[in-house]
XYZ file of C-alpha atoms in Angstrom:
756
model
C 50.340 103.764 129.592
C 52.960 103.820 132.341
C 56.743 103.892 131.892
C 58.300 100.474 132.050
C 60.471 101.347 134.988
C 57.522 102.228 137.232
C 55.919 99.164 138.884
C 52.423 99.605 140.249
C 50.710 97.412 142.778
C 46.930 97.489 142.788
C 45.613 96.184 146.113
C 42.100 95.075 146.881
C 41.710 97.069 150.085
C 38.755 96.873 152.457
C 36.702 100.063 152.334
C 35.427 102.035 155.266
C 32.126 103.900 155.329
C 33.261 107.471 154.780
C 30.028 108.838 156.261
C 30.376 106.952 159.527
C 31.828 108.271 162.756
C 34.913 106.085 162.408
C 36.268 108.033 159.420
C 39.786 109.381 160.031
C 41.886 111.953 158.210
C 45.531 111.328 157.369
C 48.490 113.243 156.020
C 51.994 112.293 155.016
C 55.142 114.340 154.712
C 55.654 115.499 151.131
C 58.188 113.098 149.630
C 61.068 114.272 147.437
C 60.520 111.352 145.068
C 57.788 108.838 144.297
C 56.483 107.179 147.458
C 57.463 103.509 147.536
C 56.387 100.701 149.822
C 59.136 99.207 151.978
C 58.904 96.421 154.490
C 57.030 97.283 157.629
C 54.029 99.538 157.966
C 53.119 102.326 155.590
C 54.331 105.672 156.912
C 51.069 107.459 157.595
C 50.440 109.633 160.619
C 47.292 111.216 161.928
C 47.161 115.029 161.918
C 44.479 117.516 162.849
C 43.866 120.776 161.017
C 44.911 121.898 157.543
C 48.289 120.628 156.393
C 51.104 123.139 155.962
C 53.242 123.573 152.830
C 55.441 120.616 153.755
C 52.565 118.154 153.837
C 49.975 116.943 151.362
C 46.655 115.936 152.884
C 45.528 112.430 151.957
C 42.283 113.387 153.700
C 39.747 113.308 152.384
C 41.561 111.229 149.734
C 41.866 108.252 152.069
C 39.129 108.273 154.706
C 39.042 104.488 154.469
C 40.989 101.481 155.661
C 44.048 100.310 153.781
C 46.334 97.329 153.848
C 49.824 97.369 155.299
C 52.945 97.464 153.149
C 53.435 93.775 153.772
C 50.801 93.232 151.059
C 53.128 94.731 148.399
C 56.531 93.827 147.077
C 59.277 96.112 148.398
C 60.231 98.848 145.918
C 56.899 98.908 144.139
C 54.600 101.931 144.064
C 51.571 101.608 146.270
C 48.252 102.201 144.485
C 44.935 102.981 146.167
C 41.797 101.527 144.594
C 39.178 103.672 142.896
C 36.094 104.931 144.662
C 33.048 102.697 144.650
C 30.606 105.523 143.956
C 30.917 109.196 142.979
C 28.428 112.025 142.632
C 28.589 114.426 139.673
C 27.516 117.900 140.828
C 26.753 119.151 137.336
C 24.543 118.677 134.289
C 24.712 118.515 130.484
C 27.630 117.225 128.464
C 30.229 117.396 131.245
C 28.126 115.287 133.562
C 27.733 112.731 130.739
C 31.463 112.893 130.100
C 32.338 112.044 133.705
C 29.735 109.292 133.841
C 31.249 107.559 130.769
C 34.704 107.338 132.353
C 33.293 106.182 135.690
C 31.387 103.378 133.940
C 34.538 102.378 132.121
C 36.292 101.999 135.504
C 33.409 100.189 137.155
C 32.569 103.152 139.417
C 28.884 103.739 140.212
C 27.556 107.225 139.534
C 25.021 109.519 141.186
C 23.430 112.385 139.266
C 21.695 115.444 140.683
C 19.173 117.429 138.689
C 16.811 120.381 138.858
C 13.102 120.014 138.186
C 13.469 121.071 134.523
C 16.277 118.523 134.006
C 14.266 115.483 135.150
C 14.430 113.780 131.724
C 17.956 114.974 130.818
C 20.555 112.685 129.347
C 22.845 112.763 132.375
C 19.934 111.624 134.586
C 19.287 108.704 132.283
C 22.959 107.672 132.120
C 23.674 107.684 135.885
C 23.057 104.715 138.158
C 21.108 106.938 140.573
C 19.618 110.383 140.279
C 18.225 112.828 142.850
C 16.186 116.018 142.338
C 17.739 118.941 144.253
C 15.368 121.802 143.525
C 13.718 124.167 140.997
C 15.292 125.353 137.751
C 17.248 128.399 138.970
C 20.799 127.205 139.721
C 20.771 129.176 143.008
C 18.045 126.788 144.186
C 19.538 123.593 142.800
C 23.033 123.136 141.327
C 24.561 125.781 143.629
C 22.996 124.398 146.806
C 25.905 122.824 148.670
C 23.685 121.562 151.476
C 21.436 119.626 149.101
C 24.376 118.071 147.233
C 26.054 117.002 150.492
C 22.749 115.532 151.664
C 22.532 113.450 148.485
C 26.081 112.210 149.066
C 25.053 110.900 152.468
C 21.774 109.418 151.221
C 23.440 107.677 148.255
C 26.720 106.698 149.904
C 28.789 108.606 147.323
C 32.391 108.816 148.528
C 33.516 111.652 146.265
C 32.139 114.564 144.252
C 33.201 115.495 140.713
C 32.181 119.149 140.185
C 32.639 119.271 136.397
C 33.081 122.902 135.295
C 31.052 125.964 136.254
C 28.610 125.867 139.168
C 30.609 124.823 142.286
C 33.737 123.606 140.517
C 35.906 126.501 141.742
C 34.214 127.124 145.085
C 36.655 126.757 147.966
C 33.865 126.714 150.544
C 32.323 123.710 148.815
C 35.639 121.860 148.841
C 36.073 122.573 152.574
C 32.524 121.562 153.452
C 32.938 118.277 151.633
C 36.199 117.595 153.460
C 34.487 118.347 156.791
C 31.889 115.709 155.895
C 34.550 113.105 154.960
C 33.703 113.370 151.232
C 36.450 113.722 148.614
C 36.374 116.791 146.367
C 37.726 115.635 143.012
C 39.701 118.806 142.475
C 42.485 120.940 143.972
C 42.900 121.949 147.599
C 40.696 124.797 148.795
C 43.810 126.937 149.377
C 44.751 126.718 145.713
C 41.216 127.604 144.632
C 41.319 130.679 146.853
C 44.771 131.787 145.607
C 43.956 131.309 141.951
C 40.338 132.466 142.206
C 41.477 136.038 142.698
C 43.142 137.414 139.568
C 45.018 140.011 141.643
C 46.276 137.563 144.290
C 47.196 134.964 141.692
C 49.316 137.493 139.795
C 51.087 138.518 142.990
C 51.895 134.841 143.684
C 53.053 134.327 140.105
C 55.311 137.400 140.208
C 56.923 136.037 143.373
C 57.466 132.707 141.549
C 59.093 134.568 138.625
C 56.240 133.786 136.276
C 55.821 136.697 133.793
C 52.612 138.687 134.223
C 50.982 141.417 132.122
C 52.072 144.902 133.334
C 49.288 146.461 135.341
C 47.803 147.289 138.726
C 46.648 144.238 140.772
C 46.275 145.852 144.156
C 43.427 146.406 146.599
C 42.897 150.165 146.174
C 39.612 150.412 144.260
C 39.174 154.198 144.305
C 37.965 155.315 140.867
C 40.408 158.236 140.547
C 43.332 156.053 141.712
C 42.507 153.376 139.137
C 42.300 156.037 136.404
C 45.763 157.253 137.448
C 47.074 153.701 137.225
C 45.582 153.293 133.762
C 47.340 156.489 132.637
C 50.631 155.227 134.062
C 50.266 151.851 132.309
C 49.409 153.542 129.025
C 46.303 153.178 126.884
C 44.740 150.955 125.695
C 44.056 149.149 128.999
C 41.917 146.254 130.023
C 39.637 146.374 133.084
C 38.983 142.904 134.511
C 36.901 141.748 137.464
C 39.207 140.255 140.108
C 36.877 137.263 140.611
C 35.753 137.154 136.964
C 35.529 134.490 134.360
C 33.793 133.757 131.070
C 34.425 137.285 129.814
C 32.184 138.858 132.451
C 33.305 142.086 134.148
C 35.806 142.809 131.382
C 36.071 146.038 129.395
C 38.675 147.433 126.939
C 39.370 151.176 127.244
C 41.151 153.064 124.488
C 41.101 156.613 125.853
C 41.059 158.327 129.289
C 37.681 159.933 128.625
C 36.076 156.468 128.422
C 37.634 155.016 131.556
C 35.019 155.989 134.217
C 32.043 154.714 132.188
C 33.823 151.423 131.335
C 34.840 150.927 134.948
C 31.237 151.442 136.154
C 29.878 148.992 133.575
C 32.494 146.345 134.475
C 31.714 146.722 138.168
C 27.946 146.347 137.631
C 28.460 143.234 135.593
C 30.899 141.791 138.128
C 28.500 142.463 141.008
C 25.737 140.563 139.294
C 27.893 137.670 138.197
C 30.254 137.226 141.134
C 28.972 139.399 143.985
C 32.233 141.360 144.048
C 33.048 144.647 142.296
C 36.865 144.641 142.663
C 38.804 144.987 139.430
C 42.387 145.068 138.174
C 43.750 147.199 135.340
C 46.281 145.829 132.842
C 47.984 146.788 129.626
C 45.806 145.750 126.719
C 47.776 143.723 124.182
C 46.578 144.711 120.726
C 47.135 141.397 118.839
C 47.045 138.724 121.495
C 46.578 134.983 121.326
C 45.011 132.977 124.146
C 47.251 129.992 124.800
C 46.731 127.752 127.791
C 48.676 124.808 129.233
C 47.054 121.743 130.760
C 48.850 120.792 133.951
C 48.356 117.861 136.317
C 49.699 117.417 139.835
C 49.449 114.612 142.368
C 49.627 114.415 146.148
C 53.286 113.309 146.014
C 54.417 116.717 144.680
C 54.846 115.695 141.044
C 53.494 118.011 138.317
C 53.515 117.639 134.550
C 52.447 119.621 131.477
C 50.161 117.914 128.974
C 51.010 120.476 126.316
C 49.199 123.584 125.234
C 45.908 124.508 123.558
C 45.119 127.578 121.476
C 41.749 129.120 122.398
C 42.171 132.486 120.681
C 39.019 132.540 118.572
C 36.268 133.820 120.811
C 32.920 135.629 120.689
C 31.693 137.779 123.553
C 35.034 136.953 125.317
C 34.114 133.265 125.349
C 35.769 130.418 123.436
C 33.964 128.629 120.602
C 36.732 126.702 118.908
C 39.927 125.318 120.373
C 42.879 123.336 119.070
C 45.922 121.480 120.243
C 48.781 121.939 119.836
C 48.879 125.716 119.235
C 49.612 126.453 115.555
C 52.912 128.037 114.669
C 54.424 127.686 118.131
C 58.129 126.981 118.180
C 59.582 124.082 120.172
C 61.341 126.631 122.390
C 58.120 128.470 123.168
C 56.319 125.182 123.857
C 59.003 124.052 126.317
C 59.067 127.443 127.997
C 55.283 127.622 128.333
C 55.114 124.135 129.777
C 57.871 124.760 132.312
C 56.302 128.085 133.314
C 52.898 126.468 133.782
C 54.337 123.747 136.009
C 56.107 126.411 138.086
C 52.775 128.246 138.477
C 51.049 125.092 139.690
C 53.819 124.240 142.123
C 53.715 127.799 143.545
C 50.287 127.087 145.036
C 50.873 123.377 145.920
C 48.349 122.412 143.268
C 46.750 118.952 143.105
C 44.662 117.570 140.194
C 43.797 118.962 136.791
C 44.355 122.660 136.166
C 44.816 125.049 133.276
C 47.333 127.873 133.273
C 46.244 130.546 130.803
C 48.625 132.898 129.014
C 48.333 135.907 126.797
C 50.737 135.542 123.869
C 51.701 138.751 122.121
C 51.755 138.120 118.340
C 53.869 141.202 117.789
C 56.615 140.622 120.370
C 56.341 136.839 120.753
C 56.250 137.286 124.528
C 53.820 135.470 126.791
C 52.328 136.566 130.129
C 50.423 134.701 132.871
C 46.733 135.564 132.747
C 44.988 133.248 135.209
C 44.696 129.661 136.368
C 41.478 127.709 136.117
C 41.322 125.261 139.007
C 39.154 122.668 137.321
C 38.800 120.558 134.203
C 38.258 122.838 131.226
C 35.470 122.593 128.660
C 38.120 122.083 125.965
C 40.033 119.267 127.687
C 39.130 116.689 124.936
C 41.617 118.220 122.442
C 44.412 117.529 124.958
C 43.126 113.977 125.368
C 43.210 113.413 121.634
C 46.869 114.446 121.100
C 48.029 112.533 124.195
C 45.767 109.480 124.020
C 44.831 109.990 127.701
C 41.589 110.140 129.706
C 41.901 113.185 131.925
C 38.848 112.296 133.972
C 40.467 108.975 134.756
C 43.601 110.833 135.825
C 41.465 113.032 138.082
C 40.000 109.950 139.755
C 43.472 108.397 140.161
C 44.889 111.512 141.804
C 41.827 112.013 143.984
C 42.270 108.494 145.286
C 45.790 109.417 146.404
C 47.714 107.751 143.600
C 50.709 109.146 141.704
C 50.398 110.481 138.204
C 50.235 107.597 135.712
C 52.993 109.115 133.495
C 56.117 111.179 133.961
C 56.763 114.240 131.806
C 59.040 112.422 129.394
C 56.464 109.735 128.683
C 53.588 112.064 127.734
C 52.937 111.847 123.987
C 52.080 114.620 121.529
C 50.691 113.037 118.366
C 48.761 114.729 115.531
C 46.393 117.694 115.785
C 42.932 118.106 117.328
C 40.062 120.632 117.141
C 37.009 121.136 119.302
C 33.973 123.122 118.087
C 31.359 124.132 120.630
C 27.831 123.896 119.290
C 25.634 126.447 121.037
C 21.942 127.319 120.842
C 22.554 130.937 119.879
C 22.013 133.398 117.060
C 25.306 134.661 115.571
C 23.482 137.319 113.616
C 21.982 138.707 116.851
C 25.309 139.276 118.587
C 25.499 135.560 119.484
C 22.675 135.923 121.996
C 21.437 132.538 123.332
C 18.324 130.828 122.052
C 16.015 128.365 123.782
C 13.465 125.824 122.806
C 13.068 122.162 121.985
C 15.553 120.174 119.944
C 12.873 119.137 117.509
C 15.376 117.356 115.303
C 18.929 116.277 116.004
C 21.155 114.281 113.637
C 24.892 113.998 114.188
C 27.912 112.535 112.452
C 28.773 109.058 113.651
C 31.607 109.121 116.272
C 34.534 106.834 115.705
C 35.573 106.865 119.406
C 34.065 107.401 122.822
C 37.422 108.194 124.379
C 40.692 109.325 122.894
C 42.440 106.507 120.978
C 45.587 105.468 122.873
C 48.941 106.708 121.551
C 52.546 106.701 122.729
C 55.478 108.990 122.127
C 56.600 106.555 119.447
C 53.173 106.311 117.790
C 52.830 107.223 114.164
C 50.208 109.869 113.369
C 46.770 108.337 112.803
C 46.038 107.270 109.205
C 42.344 108.175 109.445
C 40.737 111.013 111.362
C 39.037 110.271 114.690
C 35.771 111.866 115.766
C 34.296 112.264 119.257
C 30.965 113.754 120.211
C 30.581 115.154 123.709
C 26.836 115.696 123.969
C 24.488 116.344 126.859
C 21.178 116.401 125.047
C 19.116 114.086 122.840
C 16.466 114.858 120.281
C 13.367 116.220 122.001
C 15.346 117.811 124.864
C 14.549 121.358 125.965
C 17.228 124.012 125.888
C 16.117 126.389 128.624
C 16.926 129.946 129.654
C 18.358 129.034 133.051
C 21.668 127.454 132.002
C 24.508 127.746 129.490
C 23.146 127.019 125.972
C 25.959 124.591 125.018
C 24.418 121.672 123.146
C 27.506 119.602 122.316
C 31.224 119.612 121.517
C 32.473 118.172 118.232
C 36.059 116.898 118.592
C 38.284 115.691 115.727
C 41.850 114.399 115.571
C 44.069 113.745 112.572
C 47.725 113.487 111.648
C 48.042 117.169 110.706
C 46.244 120.460 111.293
C 45.121 120.528 107.655
C 43.603 117.017 107.875
C 41.967 117.747 111.224
C 40.426 120.961 109.927
C 39.038 119.118 106.888
C 37.534 116.493 109.209
C 35.987 119.241 111.329
C 34.263 120.864 108.317
C 32.936 117.484 107.217
C 31.586 116.755 110.692
C 29.917 120.170 110.965
C 28.213 119.597 107.605
C 26.687 116.441 109.087
C 25.491 117.988 112.349
C 21.840 119.017 111.946
C 19.648 120.773 114.505
C 16.096 122.111 114.117
C 14.002 123.811 116.765
C 16.565 126.349 117.995
C 19.013 128.682 116.329
C 22.623 127.392 116.429
C 26.113 128.553 115.522
C 26.807 125.538 113.264
C 26.844 127.483 109.990
C 29.069 130.109 111.616
C 31.510 127.464 112.833
C 31.555 126.007 109.325
C 32.386 129.407 107.852
C 35.088 129.928 110.503
C 36.706 126.537 109.833
C 36.885 127.407 106.095
C 38.185 130.991 106.442
C 41.577 131.363 104.748
C 43.156 133.137 107.714
C 42.023 130.442 110.117
C 43.176 127.709 107.745
C 46.584 129.455 107.691
C 46.705 129.491 111.499
C 46.666 133.300 111.755
C 44.624 133.289 114.934
C 44.176 136.005 117.530
C 41.513 136.937 120.092
C 40.170 139.608 117.746
C 39.733 137.170 114.883
C 35.928 137.281 114.730
C 35.586 141.106 114.863
C 38.415 141.419 112.304
C 36.794 138.982 109.831
C 33.151 139.539 110.785
C 32.049 140.614 107.293
C 33.319 137.362 105.764
C 32.117 135.143 108.595
C 28.626 136.693 108.731
C 27.833 137.849 105.172
C 24.345 139.236 104.377
C 21.767 136.433 104.148
C 21.166 135.123 100.654
C 17.869 133.821 99.298
C 17.572 130.022 99.183
C 18.438 128.451 95.864
C 15.410 127.978 93.599
C 16.236 124.272 93.387
C 16.064 124.014 97.172
C 12.613 125.649 97.225
C 11.536 123.217 94.502
C 12.678 120.307 96.637
C 10.794 121.680 99.687
C 7.604 122.055 97.608
C 7.956 118.533 96.215
C 8.298 117.202 99.750
C 5.035 118.898 100.775
C 3.143 117.638 97.742
C 4.420 114.075 98.046
C 3.716 114.011 101.750
C 0.201 115.327 101.233
C -0.500 112.526 98.760
C 0.893 109.931 101.139
C -1.023 111.205 104.150
C -4.108 109.401 105.346
C -7.296 111.478 105.690
C -7.047 111.170 109.475
C -3.826 113.212 109.583
C -4.871 116.826 109.219
C -2.260 119.324 108.012
C -2.563 122.484 105.958
C -1.522 120.313 102.986
C -3.919 117.354 103.107
C -6.316 119.519 101.134
C -3.834 121.261 98.847
C -5.574 123.159 96.041
C -5.282 120.803 93.052
C -6.615 120.947 89.501
C -6.831 118.309 86.787
C -5.554 118.996 83.357
C -6.060 116.519 80.490
C -7.552 113.746 82.609
C -5.114 112.597 85.314
C -2.704 115.517 85.501
C -2.610 117.318 88.869
C -1.238 120.761 89.668
C -0.499 122.243 93.097
C 0.393 125.758 94.160
C 2.569 126.071 97.269
C 3.607 129.396 98.774
C 6.939 129.327 100.625
C 8.243 132.203 102.673
C 12.004 132.537 102.972
C 13.772 135.497 104.570
C 10.513 137.459 104.551
C 9.813 136.984 100.862
C 6.885 134.921 99.552
C 7.712 132.623 96.610
C 4.990 130.743 94.743
C 5.947 127.222 93.628
C 3.820 125.337 91.073
C 4.116 121.559 91.023
C 2.360 119.537 88.304
C 2.364 115.888 87.281
C 4.544 115.381 84.221
C 2.684 112.371 82.752
C 4.496 109.463 84.424
C 4.405 108.223 87.994
C 6.968 110.169 90.100
C 7.688 112.792 87.402
C 6.885 116.456 87.989
C 7.187 119.829 86.316
C 8.117 122.450 88.907
C 8.088 126.242 88.451
C 9.693 128.442 91.139
C 9.036 132.073 90.330
C 10.458 132.494 86.859
C 12.595 129.325 87.016
C 11.182 126.100 85.498
C 12.395 122.563 86.210
C 10.935 120.032 83.785
C 10.569 116.258 84.179
C 11.817 116.129 87.754
C 11.804 112.612 89.178
C 11.085 112.761 92.910
C 10.132 110.441 95.761
C 9.791 110.417 99.506
C 12.483 108.646 101.494
C 10.854 107.698 104.787
C 8.777 110.375 106.417
C 11.317 113.201 106.593
C 13.347 113.180 103.372
C 12.799 113.739 99.651
C 15.012 112.681 96.792
C 14.828 114.639 93.561
C 16.728 114.846 90.261
C 17.373 118.549 89.838
C 19.914 120.368 87.647
C 21.389 117.103 86.423
C 22.058 115.606 89.829
C 20.074 113.415 92.263
C 20.048 115.025 95.679
C 18.455 113.970 98.934
C 17.210 116.557 101.429
C 16.001 116.051 104.969
C 12.994 118.240 105.686
C 12.018 118.880 109.339
C 8.494 120.199 109.816
C 7.306 122.222 112.819
C 3.711 123.388 113.173
C 3.307 127.090 113.959
C -0.417 127.843 113.999
C -1.709 127.871 110.446
C 1.830 127.651 109.042
C 4.382 124.888 108.919
C 7.990 125.855 109.397
C 10.359 123.796 107.283
C 14.076 123.324 107.888
C 15.824 121.753 104.892
C 19.182 120.038 105.301
C 21.311 119.114 102.330
C 19.507 119.007 98.985
C 20.039 121.280 96.023
C 22.055 124.295 97.182
C 21.185 123.685 100.809
C 24.656 123.418 102.255
C 25.298 121.773 105.604
C 23.767 124.249 108.006
C 20.084 123.913 107.058
C 17.871 126.492 105.452
C 14.531 127.558 106.973
C 11.349 128.602 105.226
C 7.659 128.708 106.083
C 4.868 126.998 104.195
C 2.336 129.830 104.394
C -1.377 129.530 104.983
C -2.281 133.126 105.607
C -0.174 133.800 108.713
C 2.918 136.023 108.399
C 6.201 135.560 110.236
C 6.725 137.207 113.570
C 8.453 140.608 113.502
C 11.240 141.748 115.727
C 14.881 142.248 115.264
C 18.091 143.042 117.028
C 18.868 143.976 120.582
C 15.962 145.814 122.100
C 14.554 146.519 118.638
C 11.529 145.598 116.636
C 8.705 147.572 115.121
C 8.614 151.290 115.756
C 6.923 152.096 119.040
C 7.637 148.714 120.600
C 10.412 147.066 122.584
C 10.846 143.361 121.908
C 12.844 140.659 123.672
C 16.198 140.282 121.887
C 16.472 136.651 122.980
C 14.602 134.081 125.087
C 15.070 135.368 128.604
C 13.717 135.980 132.100
C 12.401 139.498 132.775
C 14.306 141.167 135.602
C 14.277 144.671 136.977
C 17.091 147.082 135.994
C 18.049 150.341 137.562
C 21.460 150.889 135.998
C 20.601 151.334 132.344
C 22.075 148.001 131.215
C 18.747 146.512 130.131
C 16.775 146.728 126.860
C 16.639 150.315 125.726
C 14.163 152.244 123.576
C 15.379 153.713 120.302
C 14.154 157.187 121.328
C 11.967 159.174 123.737
C 8.302 158.480 124.116
C 5.395 157.680 126.419
C 4.914 154.101 127.646
C 1.371 153.038 126.709
C 1.413 149.371 127.694
C 3.676 146.825 129.395
C 3.328 143.304 128.060
C 5.423 141.385 130.560
C 5.928 140.910 134.293
C 9.027 140.615 136.436
C 10.195 136.951 136.639
C 8.275 135.963 133.465
C 10.055 133.805 130.849
C 9.579 135.442 127.408
C 10.343 134.201 123.932
C 12.574 136.007 121.425
C 10.589 138.731 119.656
C 7.945 138.965 122.420
C 6.524 142.551 122.652
C 7.558 143.809 126.064
C 6.613 147.517 126.045
C 4.486 149.687 123.710
C 5.774 153.269 123.350
C 3.984 156.165 121.727
C 6.837 158.137 120.194
C 4.507 160.819 118.840
C 3.844 162.144 122.339
C 7.461 162.481 123.380
C 6.842 166.175 124.084
C 9.864 168.019 125.409
C 11.881 164.942 126.498
């Protein structure tokens, strides 16, 4: 929606081949107000080199022919047409997200993919797709030369980088510009300035944006940094200057721990970013992570699209976000928005950006933390409360057009949550998992994009649900990339209603084949402190016991339902389909009565379940351990569900079966006492479950892989460690090998430790 007073002229302009030798670069003087078209020719001049602070480069935004102002009515805003074709230099859900908006606007899309992503959803959705190399991102998604080559081969006029990979790489933006290709993002100069945490804080201080007290300089001497930490006052936070995603970050509570924490942060920063420089800041004990979505255009306008709260994190990475921030006063909201806009203007920002703040719960002060010069993972919650499509805004701005709305016209309606669904194991320190999505069932989305709203809109009567997903059932979640499966986004008229809608949606999201954080997210969304809005970055450690209680045995009724499924399936199977259950041990009692004995293993405990005919078709007597269920009516529903009348209620359970040698692994969703997250058990046929445990653990005398991973060589002590001294007797892996969770890596004879 655009304000009524702003007229927009959309012109069908002839396009110029941006890859040809006739491409030209243009700049205009930065206007003090919206650029309008007057009679005569459009004021555009040719300029060589990078524009200074008084100019905004329309190159490579233009790089094409355009009509003269005589084609528009005087006083109306000139509007450039969209690109014909764009390339998305990313994968997964963000690539799919960009493709959906492009299709809505009639823009053709080009996907790039690594060899392991050949059948991925983003490849299937795009109009064209090109393989750019092997699985490692350094040989594919980070190869600028290959992506630029695909632009030329496909005729793509612009590149959307998504997030991660090359999205905040200034060299990539400059190389695209040199080739006459538009980078759908900010100027390279802004990426450079905001990419360095120390430089960005120096710029923000000069612009009178509050920053956390600390040392942000270039002196990286260990003793000097220790002195700075002492002057700041403990606790302090060590952060990699070029960091992100929680990497290269350590909290230090005492001077004696500083040197070790600094060394660990530097090692991690070197591996992740190729740079060991750090800054040292005051650690705020009860902080919230609040960020503001900003948008700027090439005419010098910048607006705030309100704030998001991203405080609840694990391993210093966000897993649930919401907008607007709960409990924030109108004064704080206005101040945060104005400060974020000032931060963006301080670096002549263009496009979508996020200004992140630390908010002190104790003092109610906020401080600039960093600026992310890209579209954020959590942008959908902003879209839901404003009714906007931020990817569409990115495309408008990249084409050289003004922002579609002024600050006063941007709505804020209702409340939204986003939950990130990861392939990871919360009980194993949230370490990532990998494997095939054997089964995937999701709640039904109500919207593909945010439903439109205006400042005068009433809050929605019914909750809205979006699903930002990059994988389909059968897809492989590998070890080479981020294990994000999908984002579940809900919007309702209040925070309470939105949170209820989120819990309902999580209950309906079912995955089998890999471990996920769905049950953890469900527990988080129901925690009383979270429901009350008492959020902080230490929320998960503070409430860990309640969020991750000790595992409980599956309900007896659930095991009865699983056994009934196996028995009914075995009876329905044809002789040609061989499973461990087509020849279940059965005995006849009193003529036609049949009895089966099924052994189920749950949480390492074997439970015998006896299922016998109860005299009528579809009726069974079931005994689980010492618990008896008499006269249970049960039937198969399709091939993967069973319906049974247990404990006075008829319940349907979906049962997903995976073969594992002589066993079948069952994942049961719903049913009697099953909950929404799914419960796993094994139908045993003489083969026990694999051992293994936590980080670097496992059986005595062995080191096992704590997660699916690639074996690499470590010399700094940050790898998998033995529990004690011993003699290495065997090595069961090789450098570069991909190993599964629980794989035995090294055998150690602890008895011969000698005098170690």
